[in-house]
Coordinates of C-alpha atoms and ligand atoms in Angstrom, one line a residue:
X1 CA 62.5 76.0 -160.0
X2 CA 62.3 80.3 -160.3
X3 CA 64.8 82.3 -159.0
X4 CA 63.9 82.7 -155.1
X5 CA 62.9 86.1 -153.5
X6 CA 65.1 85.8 -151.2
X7 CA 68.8 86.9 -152.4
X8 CA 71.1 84.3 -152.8
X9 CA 74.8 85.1 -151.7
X10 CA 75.8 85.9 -155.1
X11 CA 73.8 88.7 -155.3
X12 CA 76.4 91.2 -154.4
X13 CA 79.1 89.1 -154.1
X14 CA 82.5 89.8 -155.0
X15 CA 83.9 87.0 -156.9
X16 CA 88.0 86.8 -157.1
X17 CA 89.1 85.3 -160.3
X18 CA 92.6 83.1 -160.1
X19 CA 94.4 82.4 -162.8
X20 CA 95.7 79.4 -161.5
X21 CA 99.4 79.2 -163.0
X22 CA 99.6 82.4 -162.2
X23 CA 99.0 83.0 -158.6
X24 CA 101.3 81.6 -156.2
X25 CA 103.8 78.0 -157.2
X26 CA 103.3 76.1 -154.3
X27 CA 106.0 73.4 -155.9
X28 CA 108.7 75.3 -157.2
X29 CA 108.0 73.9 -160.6
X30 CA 107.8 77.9 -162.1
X31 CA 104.1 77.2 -162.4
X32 CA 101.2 78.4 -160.0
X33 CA 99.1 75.4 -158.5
X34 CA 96.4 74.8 -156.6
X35 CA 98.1 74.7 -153.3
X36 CA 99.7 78.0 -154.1
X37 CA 96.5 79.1 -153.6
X38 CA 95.8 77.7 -150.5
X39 CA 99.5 79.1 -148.9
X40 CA 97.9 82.9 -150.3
X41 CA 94.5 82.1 -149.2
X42 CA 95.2 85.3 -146.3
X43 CA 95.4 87.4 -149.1
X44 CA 91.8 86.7 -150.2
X45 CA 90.6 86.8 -146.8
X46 CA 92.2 90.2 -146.1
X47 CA 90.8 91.2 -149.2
X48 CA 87.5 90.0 -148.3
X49 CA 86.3 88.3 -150.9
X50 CA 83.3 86.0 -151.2
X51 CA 84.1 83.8 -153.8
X52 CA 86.8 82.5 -155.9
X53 CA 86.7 81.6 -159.7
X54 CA 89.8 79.1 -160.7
X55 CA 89.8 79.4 -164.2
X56 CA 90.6 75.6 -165.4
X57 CA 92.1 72.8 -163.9
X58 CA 91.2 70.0 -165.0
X59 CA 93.4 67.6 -167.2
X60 CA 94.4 69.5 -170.2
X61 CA 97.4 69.1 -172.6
X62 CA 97.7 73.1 -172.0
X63 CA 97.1 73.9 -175.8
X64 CA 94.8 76.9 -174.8
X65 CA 96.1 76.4 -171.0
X66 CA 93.4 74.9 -169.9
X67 CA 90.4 75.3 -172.2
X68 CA 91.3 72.3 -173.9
X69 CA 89.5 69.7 -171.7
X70 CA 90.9 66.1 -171.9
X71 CA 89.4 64.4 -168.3
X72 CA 87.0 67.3 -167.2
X73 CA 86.5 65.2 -163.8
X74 CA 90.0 65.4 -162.7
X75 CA 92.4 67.5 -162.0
X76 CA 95.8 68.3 -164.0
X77 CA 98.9 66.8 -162.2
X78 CA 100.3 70.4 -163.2
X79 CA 97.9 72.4 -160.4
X80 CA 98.3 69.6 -158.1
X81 CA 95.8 66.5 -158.8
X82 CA 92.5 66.3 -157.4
X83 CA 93.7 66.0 -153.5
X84 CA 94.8 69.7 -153.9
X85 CA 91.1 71.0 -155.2
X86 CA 89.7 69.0 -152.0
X87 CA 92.1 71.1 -150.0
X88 CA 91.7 74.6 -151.4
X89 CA 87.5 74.1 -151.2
X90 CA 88.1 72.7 -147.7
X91 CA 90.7 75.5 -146.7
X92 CA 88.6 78.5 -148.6
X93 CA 85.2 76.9 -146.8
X94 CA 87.1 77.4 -143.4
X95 CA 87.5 81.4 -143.6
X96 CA 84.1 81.2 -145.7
X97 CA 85.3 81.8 -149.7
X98 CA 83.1 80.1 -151.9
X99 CA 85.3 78.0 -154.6
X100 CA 83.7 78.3 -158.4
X101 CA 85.5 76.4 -161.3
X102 CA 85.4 76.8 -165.1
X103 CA 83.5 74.5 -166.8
X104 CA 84.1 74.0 -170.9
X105 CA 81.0 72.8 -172.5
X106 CA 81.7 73.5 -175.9
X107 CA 84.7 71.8 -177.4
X108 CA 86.9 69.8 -175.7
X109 CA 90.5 69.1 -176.2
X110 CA 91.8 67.1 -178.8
X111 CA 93.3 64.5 -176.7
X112 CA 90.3 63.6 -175.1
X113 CA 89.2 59.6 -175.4
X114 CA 85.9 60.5 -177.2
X115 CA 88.1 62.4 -179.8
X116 CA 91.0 60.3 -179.8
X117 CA 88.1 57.1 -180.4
X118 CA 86.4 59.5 -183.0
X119 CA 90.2 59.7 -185.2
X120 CA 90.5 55.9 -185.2
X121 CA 86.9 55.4 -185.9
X122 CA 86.7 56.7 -189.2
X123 CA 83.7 58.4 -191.1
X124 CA 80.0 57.9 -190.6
X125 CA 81.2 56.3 -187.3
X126 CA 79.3 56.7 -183.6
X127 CA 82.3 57.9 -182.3
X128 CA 81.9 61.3 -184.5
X129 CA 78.8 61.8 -183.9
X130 CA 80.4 63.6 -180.8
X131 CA 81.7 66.3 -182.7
X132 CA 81.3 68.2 -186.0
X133 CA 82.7 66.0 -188.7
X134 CA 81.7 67.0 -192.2
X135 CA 83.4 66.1 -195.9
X136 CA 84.9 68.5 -197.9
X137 CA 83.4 70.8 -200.3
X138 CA 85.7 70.8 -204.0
X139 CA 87.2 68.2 -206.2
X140 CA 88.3 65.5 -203.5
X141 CA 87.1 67.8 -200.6
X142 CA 89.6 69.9 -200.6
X143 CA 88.0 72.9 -199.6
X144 CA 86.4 73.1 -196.0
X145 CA 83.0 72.6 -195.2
X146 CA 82.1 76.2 -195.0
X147 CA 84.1 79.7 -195.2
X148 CA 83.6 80.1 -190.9
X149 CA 87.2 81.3 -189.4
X150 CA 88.9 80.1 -186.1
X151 CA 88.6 83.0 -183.4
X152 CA 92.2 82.2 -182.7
X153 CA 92.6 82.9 -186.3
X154 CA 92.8 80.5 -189.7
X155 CA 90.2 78.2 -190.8
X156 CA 87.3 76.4 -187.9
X157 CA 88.2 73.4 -190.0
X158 CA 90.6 71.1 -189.8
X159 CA 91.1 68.3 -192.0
X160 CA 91.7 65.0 -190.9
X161 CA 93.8 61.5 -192.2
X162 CA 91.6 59.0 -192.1
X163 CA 92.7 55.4 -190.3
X164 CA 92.9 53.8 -193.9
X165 CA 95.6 56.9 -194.6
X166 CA 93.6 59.2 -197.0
X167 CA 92.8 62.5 -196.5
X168 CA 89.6 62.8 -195.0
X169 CA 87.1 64.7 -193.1
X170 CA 87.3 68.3 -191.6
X171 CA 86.3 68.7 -188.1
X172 CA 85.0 72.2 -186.3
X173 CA 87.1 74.0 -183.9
X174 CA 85.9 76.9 -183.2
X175 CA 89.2 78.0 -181.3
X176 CA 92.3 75.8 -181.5
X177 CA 92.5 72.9 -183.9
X178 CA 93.5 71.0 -180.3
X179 CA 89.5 72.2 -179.2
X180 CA 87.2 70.4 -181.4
X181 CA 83.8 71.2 -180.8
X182 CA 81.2 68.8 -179.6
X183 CA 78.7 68.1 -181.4
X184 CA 75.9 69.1 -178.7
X185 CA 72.5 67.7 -180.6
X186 CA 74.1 64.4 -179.8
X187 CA 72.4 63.4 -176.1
X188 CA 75.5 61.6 -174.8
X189 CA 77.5 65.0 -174.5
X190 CA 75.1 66.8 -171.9
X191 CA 74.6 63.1 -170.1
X192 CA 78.3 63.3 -169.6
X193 CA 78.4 67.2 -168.6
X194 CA 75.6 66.4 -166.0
X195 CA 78.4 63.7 -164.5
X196 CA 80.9 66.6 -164.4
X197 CA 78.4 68.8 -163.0
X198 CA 77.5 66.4 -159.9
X199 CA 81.2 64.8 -159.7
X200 CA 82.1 68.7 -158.6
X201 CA 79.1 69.9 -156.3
X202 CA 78.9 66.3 -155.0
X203 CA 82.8 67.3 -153.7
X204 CA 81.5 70.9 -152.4
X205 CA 82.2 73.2 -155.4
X206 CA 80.3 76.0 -155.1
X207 CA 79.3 76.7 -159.2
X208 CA 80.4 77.2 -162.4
X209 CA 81.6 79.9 -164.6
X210 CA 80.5 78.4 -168.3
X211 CA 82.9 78.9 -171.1
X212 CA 81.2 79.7 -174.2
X213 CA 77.8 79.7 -172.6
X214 CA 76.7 81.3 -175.9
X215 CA 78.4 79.1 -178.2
X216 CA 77.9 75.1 -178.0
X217 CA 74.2 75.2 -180.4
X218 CA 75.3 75.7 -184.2
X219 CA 72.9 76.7 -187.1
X220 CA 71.8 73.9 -189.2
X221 CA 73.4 73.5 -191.8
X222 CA 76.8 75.1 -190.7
X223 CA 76.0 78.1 -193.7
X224 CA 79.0 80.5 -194.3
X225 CA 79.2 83.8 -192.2
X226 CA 80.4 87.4 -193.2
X227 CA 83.7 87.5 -192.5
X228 CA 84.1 91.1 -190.9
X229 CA 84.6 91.5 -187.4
X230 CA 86.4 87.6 -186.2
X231 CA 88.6 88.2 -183.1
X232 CA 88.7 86.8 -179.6
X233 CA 85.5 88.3 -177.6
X234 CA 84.9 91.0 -180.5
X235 CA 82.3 88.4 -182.4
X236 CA 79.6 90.7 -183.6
X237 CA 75.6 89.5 -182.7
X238 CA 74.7 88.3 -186.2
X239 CA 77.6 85.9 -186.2
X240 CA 76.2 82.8 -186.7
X241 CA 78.8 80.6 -185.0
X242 CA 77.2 81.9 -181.6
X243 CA 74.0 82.3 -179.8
X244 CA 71.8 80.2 -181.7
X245 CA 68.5 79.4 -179.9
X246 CA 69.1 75.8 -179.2
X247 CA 72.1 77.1 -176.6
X248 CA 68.9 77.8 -174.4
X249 CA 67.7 73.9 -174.1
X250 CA 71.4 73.4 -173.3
X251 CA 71.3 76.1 -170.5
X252 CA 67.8 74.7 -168.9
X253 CA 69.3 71.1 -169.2
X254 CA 72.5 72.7 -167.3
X255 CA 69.8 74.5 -164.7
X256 CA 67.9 71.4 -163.7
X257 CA 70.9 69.6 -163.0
X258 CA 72.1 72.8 -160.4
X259 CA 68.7 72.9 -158.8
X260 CA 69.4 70.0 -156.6
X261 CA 72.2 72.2 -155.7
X262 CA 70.5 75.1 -154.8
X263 CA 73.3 77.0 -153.2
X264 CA 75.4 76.5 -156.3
X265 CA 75.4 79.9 -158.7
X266 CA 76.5 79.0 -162.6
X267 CA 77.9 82.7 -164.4
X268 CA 77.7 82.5 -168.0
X269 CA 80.7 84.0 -170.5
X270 CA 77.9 86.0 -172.7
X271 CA 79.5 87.8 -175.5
X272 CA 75.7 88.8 -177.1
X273 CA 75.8 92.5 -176.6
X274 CA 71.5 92.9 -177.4
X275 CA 69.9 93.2 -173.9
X276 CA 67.0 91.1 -174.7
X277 CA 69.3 88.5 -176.5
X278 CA 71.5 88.8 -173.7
X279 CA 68.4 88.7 -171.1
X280 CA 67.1 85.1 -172.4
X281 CA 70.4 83.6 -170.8
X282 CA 68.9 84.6 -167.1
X283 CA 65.5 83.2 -167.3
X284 CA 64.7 81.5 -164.0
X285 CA 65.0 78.4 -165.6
X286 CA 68.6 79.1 -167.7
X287 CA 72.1 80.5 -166.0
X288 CA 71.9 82.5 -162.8
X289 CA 74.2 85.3 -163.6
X290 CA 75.4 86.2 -167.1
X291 CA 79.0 88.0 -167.6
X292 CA 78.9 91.3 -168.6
X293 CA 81.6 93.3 -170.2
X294 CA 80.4 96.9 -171.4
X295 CA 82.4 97.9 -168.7
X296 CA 85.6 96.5 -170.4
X297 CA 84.7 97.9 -173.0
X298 CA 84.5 101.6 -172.0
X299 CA 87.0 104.0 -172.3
X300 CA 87.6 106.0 -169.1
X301 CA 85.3 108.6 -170.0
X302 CA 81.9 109.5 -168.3
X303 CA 79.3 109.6 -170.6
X304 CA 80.9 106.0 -171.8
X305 CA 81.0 104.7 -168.3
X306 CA 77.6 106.0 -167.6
X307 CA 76.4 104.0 -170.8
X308 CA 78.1 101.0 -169.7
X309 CA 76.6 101.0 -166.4
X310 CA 72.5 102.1 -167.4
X311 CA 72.5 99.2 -170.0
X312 CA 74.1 96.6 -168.2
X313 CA 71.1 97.3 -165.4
X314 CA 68.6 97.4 -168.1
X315 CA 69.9 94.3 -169.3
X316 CA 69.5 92.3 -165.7
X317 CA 66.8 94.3 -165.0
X318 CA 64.9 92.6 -168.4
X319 CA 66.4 89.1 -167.2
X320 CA 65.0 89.9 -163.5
X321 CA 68.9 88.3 -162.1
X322 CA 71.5 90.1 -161.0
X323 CA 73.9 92.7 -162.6
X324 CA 77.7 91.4 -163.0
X325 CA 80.5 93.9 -162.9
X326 CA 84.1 93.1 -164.5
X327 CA 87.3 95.3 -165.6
X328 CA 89.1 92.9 -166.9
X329 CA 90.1 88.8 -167.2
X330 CA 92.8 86.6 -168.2
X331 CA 91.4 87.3 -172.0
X332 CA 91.5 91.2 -172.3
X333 CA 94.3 93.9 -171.5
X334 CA 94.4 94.6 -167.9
X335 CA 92.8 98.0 -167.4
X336 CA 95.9 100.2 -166.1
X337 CA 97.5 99.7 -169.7
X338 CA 94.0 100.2 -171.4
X339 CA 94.0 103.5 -170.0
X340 CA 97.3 104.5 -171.0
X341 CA 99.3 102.8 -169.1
X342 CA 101.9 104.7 -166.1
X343 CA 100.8 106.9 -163.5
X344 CA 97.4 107.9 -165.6
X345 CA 96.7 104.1 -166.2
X346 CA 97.1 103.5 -162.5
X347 CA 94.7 106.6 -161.0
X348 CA 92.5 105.9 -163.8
X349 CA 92.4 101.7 -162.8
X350 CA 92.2 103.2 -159.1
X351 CA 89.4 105.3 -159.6
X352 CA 87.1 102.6 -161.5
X353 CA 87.8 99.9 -158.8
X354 CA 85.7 102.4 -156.4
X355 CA 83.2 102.7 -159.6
X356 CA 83.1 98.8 -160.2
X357 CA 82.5 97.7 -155.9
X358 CA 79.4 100.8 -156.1
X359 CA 77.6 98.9 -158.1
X360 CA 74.4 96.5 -157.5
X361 CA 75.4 92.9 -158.6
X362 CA 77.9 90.5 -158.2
X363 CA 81.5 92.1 -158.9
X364 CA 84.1 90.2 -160.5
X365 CA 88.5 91.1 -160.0
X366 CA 90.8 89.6 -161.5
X367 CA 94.4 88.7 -159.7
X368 CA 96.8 91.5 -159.8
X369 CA 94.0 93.6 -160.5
X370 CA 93.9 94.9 -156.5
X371 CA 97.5 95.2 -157.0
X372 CA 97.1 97.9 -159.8
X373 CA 99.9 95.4 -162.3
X374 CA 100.0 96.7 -165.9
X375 CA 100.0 94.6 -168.6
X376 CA 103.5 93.3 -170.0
X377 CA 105.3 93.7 -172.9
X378 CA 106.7 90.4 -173.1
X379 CA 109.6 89.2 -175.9
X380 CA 108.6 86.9 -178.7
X381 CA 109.9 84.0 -177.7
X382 CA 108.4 83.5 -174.6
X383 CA 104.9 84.3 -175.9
X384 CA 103.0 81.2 -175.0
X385 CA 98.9 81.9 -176.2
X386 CA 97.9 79.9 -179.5
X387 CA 96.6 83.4 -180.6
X388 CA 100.1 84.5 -181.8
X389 CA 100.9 81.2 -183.6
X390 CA 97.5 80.7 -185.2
X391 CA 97.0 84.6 -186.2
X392 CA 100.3 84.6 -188.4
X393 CA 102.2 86.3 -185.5
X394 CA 100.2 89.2 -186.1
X395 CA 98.3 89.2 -182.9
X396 CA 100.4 89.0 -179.5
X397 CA 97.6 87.6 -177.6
X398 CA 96.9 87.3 -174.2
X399 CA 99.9 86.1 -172.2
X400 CA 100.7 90.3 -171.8
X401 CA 97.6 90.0 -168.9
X402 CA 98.7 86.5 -167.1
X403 CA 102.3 87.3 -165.9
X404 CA 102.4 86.0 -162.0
X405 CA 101.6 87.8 -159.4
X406 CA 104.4 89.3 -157.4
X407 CA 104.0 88.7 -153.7
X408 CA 107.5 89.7 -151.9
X409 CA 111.1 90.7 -152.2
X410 CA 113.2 93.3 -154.3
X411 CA 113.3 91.0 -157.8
X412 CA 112.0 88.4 -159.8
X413 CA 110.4 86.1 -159.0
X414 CA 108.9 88.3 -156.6
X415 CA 107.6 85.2 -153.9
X416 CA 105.9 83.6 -156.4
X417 CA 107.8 80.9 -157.3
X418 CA 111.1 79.0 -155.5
X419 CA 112.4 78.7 -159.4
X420 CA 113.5 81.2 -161.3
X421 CA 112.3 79.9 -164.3
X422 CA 108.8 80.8 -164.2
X423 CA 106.5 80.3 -166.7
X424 CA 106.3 83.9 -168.0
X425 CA 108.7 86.2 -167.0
X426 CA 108.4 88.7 -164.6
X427 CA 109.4 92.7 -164.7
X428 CA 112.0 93.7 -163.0
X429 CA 110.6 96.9 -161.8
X430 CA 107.6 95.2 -159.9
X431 CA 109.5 96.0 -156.6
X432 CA 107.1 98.6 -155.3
X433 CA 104.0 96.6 -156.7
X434 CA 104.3 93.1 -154.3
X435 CA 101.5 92.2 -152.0
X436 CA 104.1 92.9 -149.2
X437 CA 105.6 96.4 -150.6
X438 CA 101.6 97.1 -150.7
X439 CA 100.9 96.1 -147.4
X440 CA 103.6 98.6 -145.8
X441 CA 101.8 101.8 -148.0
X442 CA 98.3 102.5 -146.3
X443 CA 98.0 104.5 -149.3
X444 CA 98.7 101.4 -151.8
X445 CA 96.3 99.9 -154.5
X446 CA 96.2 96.7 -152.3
X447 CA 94.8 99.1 -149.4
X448 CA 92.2 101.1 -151.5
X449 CA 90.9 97.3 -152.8
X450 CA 90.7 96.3 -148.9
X451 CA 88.7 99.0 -147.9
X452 CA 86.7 99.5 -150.5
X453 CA 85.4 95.9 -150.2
X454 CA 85.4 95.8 -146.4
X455 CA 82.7 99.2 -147.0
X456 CA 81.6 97.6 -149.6
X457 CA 80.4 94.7 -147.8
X458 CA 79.4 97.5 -144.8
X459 CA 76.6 98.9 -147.1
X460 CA 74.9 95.6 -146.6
X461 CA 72.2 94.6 -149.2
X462 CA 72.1 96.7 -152.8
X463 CA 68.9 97.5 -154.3
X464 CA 68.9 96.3 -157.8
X465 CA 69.8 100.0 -159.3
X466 CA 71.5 103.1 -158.9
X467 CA 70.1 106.7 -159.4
X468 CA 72.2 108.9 -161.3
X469 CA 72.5 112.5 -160.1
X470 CA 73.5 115.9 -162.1
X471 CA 76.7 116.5 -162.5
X472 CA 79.5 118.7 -164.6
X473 CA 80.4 117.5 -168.2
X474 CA 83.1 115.0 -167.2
X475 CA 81.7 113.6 -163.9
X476 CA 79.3 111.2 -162.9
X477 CA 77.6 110.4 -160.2
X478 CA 75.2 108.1 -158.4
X479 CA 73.8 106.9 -155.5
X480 CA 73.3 103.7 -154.3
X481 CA 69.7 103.0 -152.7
X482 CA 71.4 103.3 -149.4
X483 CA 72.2 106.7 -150.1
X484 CA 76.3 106.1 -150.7
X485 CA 77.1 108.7 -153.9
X486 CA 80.0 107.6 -155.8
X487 CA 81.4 110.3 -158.0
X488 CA 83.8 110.0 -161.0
X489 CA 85.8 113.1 -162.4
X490 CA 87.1 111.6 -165.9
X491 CA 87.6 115.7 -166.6
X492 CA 90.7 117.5 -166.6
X493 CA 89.5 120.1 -163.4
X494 CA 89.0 119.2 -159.8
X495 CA 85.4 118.9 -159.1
X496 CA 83.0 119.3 -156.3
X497 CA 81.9 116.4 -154.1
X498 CA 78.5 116.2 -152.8
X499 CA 78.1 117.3 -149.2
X500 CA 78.6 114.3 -146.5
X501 CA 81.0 112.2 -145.1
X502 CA 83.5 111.4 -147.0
X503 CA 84.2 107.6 -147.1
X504 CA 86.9 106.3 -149.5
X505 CA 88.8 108.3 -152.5
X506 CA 91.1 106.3 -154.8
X507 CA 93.7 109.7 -154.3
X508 CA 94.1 112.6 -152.5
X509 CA 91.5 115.4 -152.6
X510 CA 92.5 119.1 -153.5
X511 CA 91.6 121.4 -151.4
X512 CA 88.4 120.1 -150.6
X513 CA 87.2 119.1 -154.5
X514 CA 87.8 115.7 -156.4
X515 CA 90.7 116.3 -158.5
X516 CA 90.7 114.2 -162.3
X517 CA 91.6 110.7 -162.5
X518 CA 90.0 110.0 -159.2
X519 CA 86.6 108.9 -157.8
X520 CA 85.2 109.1 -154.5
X521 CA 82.1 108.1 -152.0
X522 CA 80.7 109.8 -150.1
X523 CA 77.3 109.1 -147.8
Ligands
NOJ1 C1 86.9 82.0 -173.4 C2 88.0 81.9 -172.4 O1 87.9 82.9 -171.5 C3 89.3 81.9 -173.2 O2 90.4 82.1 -172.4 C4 89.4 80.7 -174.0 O3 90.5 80.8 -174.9 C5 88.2 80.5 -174.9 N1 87.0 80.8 -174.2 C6 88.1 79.1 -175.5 O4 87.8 78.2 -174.5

């Protein structure tokens, strides 16, 4: 099957990421669950999103909270059991969301049966042939297999004890040693993700974000890698841990199985930063939208936004699929802070949320994101993300971006939970952020998010670019093929707006111009 001509309703979506224990508690257990999100589902209405992404959910020990799979066609207890994902697609269908789930192709977690079965089965076994077991290099193996690090930090290898009690083989974990990778030239693990594949659609999911979607294939031979440039979503193009050809016979495997789904979108997590490396992921035949983070990656500055923006349309342009636009995730510093953090952060965030919903494609936010909520600093001990364990401490990791959302009331926990013991504490001075504080400011974060979408979603179909137009050193501008001109001023002096109605600014204007820090659009 090609991609059809006609535009499928991801197109220009707006996809709403939840970070599921973060959200709402529906249980008063300190943890967000799946029928949190169903009590907050108004908020994503009003917002007007089209879709949701739940990052996972499934059964998981919680080593990498979440992203260490041990029944991926279930649902944790923790977020509420399966009966709660039939009620948030069913509730979320009724004001017409569209419900996507995280799917973790390339390792799984360490308690999972096939891994668990692989341990007590010893070398040279089946039962390993699901993963990457190798022997040791070194008098008695006592060196790893090869030199390839752990994103999270420390070796990929871990060695096992062997049922007889001697110390045996090493395993591959890419992240976590409690996410072995699967060993994906063995036929039984894509059988067994085509099952959880149709167990989800079968039940009315609407598609898959793909973990990894470039990892899963390895080299042969497993050879050792340079060893500059290892860290969480920083992995340079050369590395050879990721995006080895073989990831594309995974991808068209993955494609034929969604085809008898054909309203169901799959969104790769691409970290391959050469367009035409990056393009191969979106043949018709592979994923149907590919992640895209330049934008996360640029500093709030225009020539660097401008960059951001022509070469993530050249890269969808090359691929022929859809451009996808993201600020930030449950893996990167949320943008207020990124941009220096206080008032500046804020007005900065503001003014790229009216960049991000201009643009062509399908546009991806991230919860707390439309509430403008800076990233935390939060104390040692409650840091929770292997990243701080397995880098030596050295590295705080991610937990800073995934503190819950504050929904109501003058002090933690803000609404979100009945329990004041939630799982990562909140700021006290979130007062003035809360969905509700929010609601009562018509000039609010929350507001600008709800109108920008609700125009957004006015401007009706996107052509697949933007035209960019002159503008001072500092500024950019462009126009959307419906004629809407969004203009950025990352300067330090008001600037001039284009003449026309103005339709949304992310602040005030002065005296008629666009003062710095802000963006505006006007058709
Ligand atoms: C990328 C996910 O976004 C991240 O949160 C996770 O830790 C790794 N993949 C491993 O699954």
């Amino acid at each position: 099957m090609t991609n059809s001509p006609v535009s499928p309703w991801w197109s220009d979506a707006v996809f709403y990421q939840v970070y599921p224990r973060s959200f709402r508690d529906g249980n008063g257990d300190g943890v967000g669950d799946l029928d949190g999100v169903v009590e907050h589902l108004d908020h994503l209405s009003n917002l007007g999103v089209d879709a949701i992404w739940l990052n996972p959910v499934t059964v998981s020990p919680m080593a990498d909270h979440g992203y260490d799979v041990a029944d991926p066609r279930d649902v944790d207890p923790l977020f509420g059991g399966l009966g709660a994902l039939d009620r948030l697609v069913e509730a979320a269908h009724a004001v017409g969301i569209k419900v996507t789930m995280d799917l973790v192709p390339n390792h799984t977690s360490s308690q999972h049966p096939w891994f668990q079965a692989a341990l007590a089965a010893g070398p040279g076994s089946a039962q390993r042939q699901r993963y990457l077991f190798r022997d040791g290099t070194g008098p008695g193996g006592i060196h790893p297999p090869n030199n390839w690090p752990s994103i999270f930090g420390g070796p990929a290898w871990t060695r096992v004890v062997e049922p007889d009690g001697s110390p045996g083989q090493y395993y591959l974990h890419l992240f976590d040693p409690e996410q072995p990778d699967l060993n994906w030239e063995n036929p039984e693990v894509f059988d067994d993700l085509e099952k959880t594949l149709r167990f989800w659609l079968e039940r009315g999911v609407d598609g898959f974000r793909i973990d990894v979607a470039h990892g899963m294939a390895k080299p042969p031979g497993l050879p050792d890698m340079s060893l500059t440039g290892n860290a969480l979503l920083r992995n340079s193009d050369d590395d050879p841990r990721f995006n080895n050809d073989a990831v594309h016979d995974i991808h068209r495997g993955i494609r034929s199985v969604l085809d008898d789904f054909p309203e169901a979108v799959t969104i790769g997590e691409i970290w391959v930063f050469d367009n035409a490396d990056f393009a191969k992921y979106l043949r018709p035949d592979e994923l149907h939208l590919g992640f895209n983070f330049r934008l996360v990656r640029a500093d709030f500055d225009a020539t660097e936004i401008k960059e951001a923006i022509e070469n993530s349309l050249a890269a969808a342009e090359l691929a022929g699929s859809p451009a996808t636009w993201t600020l930030s995730n449950h893996d990167v510093e949320r943008e207020v802070t990124r941009y220096g953090g206080g008032p500046d952060g804020l007005a900065k965030a503001r003014a790229m949320a009216l960049v991000l919903l201009a643009l062509p494609g399908a546009v991806f936010v991230y919860n707390g994101e439309e509430l403008g909520l800076p990233n935390v600093e939060l104390p040692d001990d409650v840091l929770q993300d292997p990243v701080w364990e397995r880098s030596g401490y050295s590295e705080r990791g991610r937990d800073g971006c995934r503190v819950p959302l504050p929904w109501a009331g003058a002090a933690p926990p803000f609404d979100f939970s009945t329990s004041h013991d939630v799982w990562l504490p909140m700021p006290t001075e979130w007062t003035d952020l809360t969905v509700a504080a929010q609601e009562r400011d018509p000039d609010s974060t929350l507001a600008l998010f709800r109108r920008a979408i609700e125009l957004r979603h006015g401007r009706g179909s996107f052509g697949p670019g933007v035209e960019f137009l002159e503008a001072p050193p500092h500024v950019l501008s462009f126009r959307g093929t419906d004629g809407v001109t969004c203009v950025v001023n990352t300067g330090t002096t008001p600037t001039a707006l284009p003449p026309g109605d103005l339709l949304i600014a992310s602040a005030a204007l002065d005296d008629g111009q666009l003062p710095p820090q802000t963006a505006a659009w006007v058709r």
